[in-house]
């Protein structure tokens, strides 16, 4: 994602709008300017869950450029 504020905003919107929890990873865990979202998929996640995540995340990433 890059920017820490954008990363946090996307994580918050995913949770509140779409019910998807992704943990934002910000400095000092990563270098400044390299903020990212941690995605953990398990065997309990369905194909529908994965599609919901990718569609939701794609929409938010394009909206918050």
Tab-separated table of C-alpha atoms in Angstrom:
chain	number	residue	atom	x	y	z
A	1	UNK	CA	0.000	0.000	0.000
A	2	UNK	CA	2.878	2.327	0.821
A	3	UNK	CA	1.526	5.201	2.887
A	4	UNK	CA	0.725	4.354	6.541
A	5	UNK	CA	-2.357	6.562	6.746
A	6	UNK	CA	-3.780	5.122	3.523
A	7	UNK	CA	-3.058	1.604	4.749
A	8	UNK	CA	-4.937	2.203	8.015
A	9	UNK	CA	-7.820	3.872	6.185
A	10	UNK	CA	-8.174	0.906	3.808
A	11	UNK	CA	-8.072	-1.583	6.702
A	12	UNK	CA	-10.744	0.408	8.560
A	13	UNK	CA	-12.982	0.647	5.504
A	14	UNK	CA	-12.628	-3.066	4.755
A	15	UNK	CA	-13.810	-3.870	8.260
A	16	UNK	CA	-16.642	-1.337	8.499
A	17	UNK	CA	-18.001	-1.526	4.942
A	18	UNK	CA	-17.298	-5.144	4.012
A	19	UNK	CA	-16.787	-7.064	7.265
A	20	UNK	CA	-13.260	-8.049	6.268
A	21	UNK	CA	-10.430	-7.801	8.785
A	22	UNK	CA	-6.921	-7.278	7.466
A	23	UNK	CA	-4.194	-6.107	9.784
A	24	UNK	CA	-2.331	-2.997	8.631
A	25	UNK	CA	1.439	-3.341	9.005
A	26	UNK	CA	3.046	0.054	9.542
A	27	UNK	CA	6.438	1.394	10.689
A	28	UNK	CA	8.417	0.473	12.658
A	29	UNK	CA	7.471	-3.095	11.677
A	30	UNK	CA	8.181	-2.175	8.044
A	31	UNK	CA	10.241	0.664	6.585
A	32	UNK	CA	8.599	4.039	6.194
A	33	UNK	CA	6.719	4.154	2.892
A	34	UNK	CA	6.287	0.354	2.809
A	35	UNK	CA	3.080	-0.061	4.827
A	36	UNK	CA	1.099	-3.130	3.821
A	37	UNK	CA	-1.909	-5.244	4.716
A	38	UNK	CA	-1.427	-8.709	6.201
A	39	UNK	CA	-3.667	-11.285	4.550
A	40	UNK	CA	-3.990	-14.668	6.218
A	41	UNK	CA	-6.022	-17.302	4.413
A	42	UNK	CA	-6.929	-20.562	6.110
A	43	UNK	CA	-8.583	-23.794	5.049
A	44	UNK	CA	-11.826	-22.484	6.577
A	45	UNK	CA	-12.041	-19.636	4.055
A	46	UNK	CA	-14.266	-20.478	1.111
A	47	UNK	CA	-13.953	-19.491	-2.515
A	48	UNK	CA	-16.754	-16.995	-1.834
A	49	UNK	CA	-14.694	-15.494	1.023
A	50	UNK	CA	-11.702	-15.087	-1.300
A	51	UNK	CA	-13.797	-13.459	-4.018
A	52	UNK	CA	-15.378	-11.108	-1.481
A	53	UNK	CA	-11.920	-10.109	-0.224
A	54	UNK	CA	-10.431	-9.521	-3.668
A	55	UNK	CA	-13.411	-7.531	-4.926
A	56	UNK	CA	-13.634	-5.424	-1.774
A	57	UNK	CA	-9.913	-4.765	-1.613
A	58	UNK	CA	-9.678	-3.961	-5.309
A	59	UNK	CA	-12.501	-1.439	-5.032
A	60	UNK	CA	-10.961	0.296	-2.015
A	61	UNK	CA	-7.457	0.368	-3.478
A	62	UNK	CA	-8.754	2.118	-6.592
A	63	UNK	CA	-10.916	4.547	-4.579
A	64	UNK	CA	-8.110	5.646	-2.260
A	65	UNK	CA	-5.393	6.412	-4.808
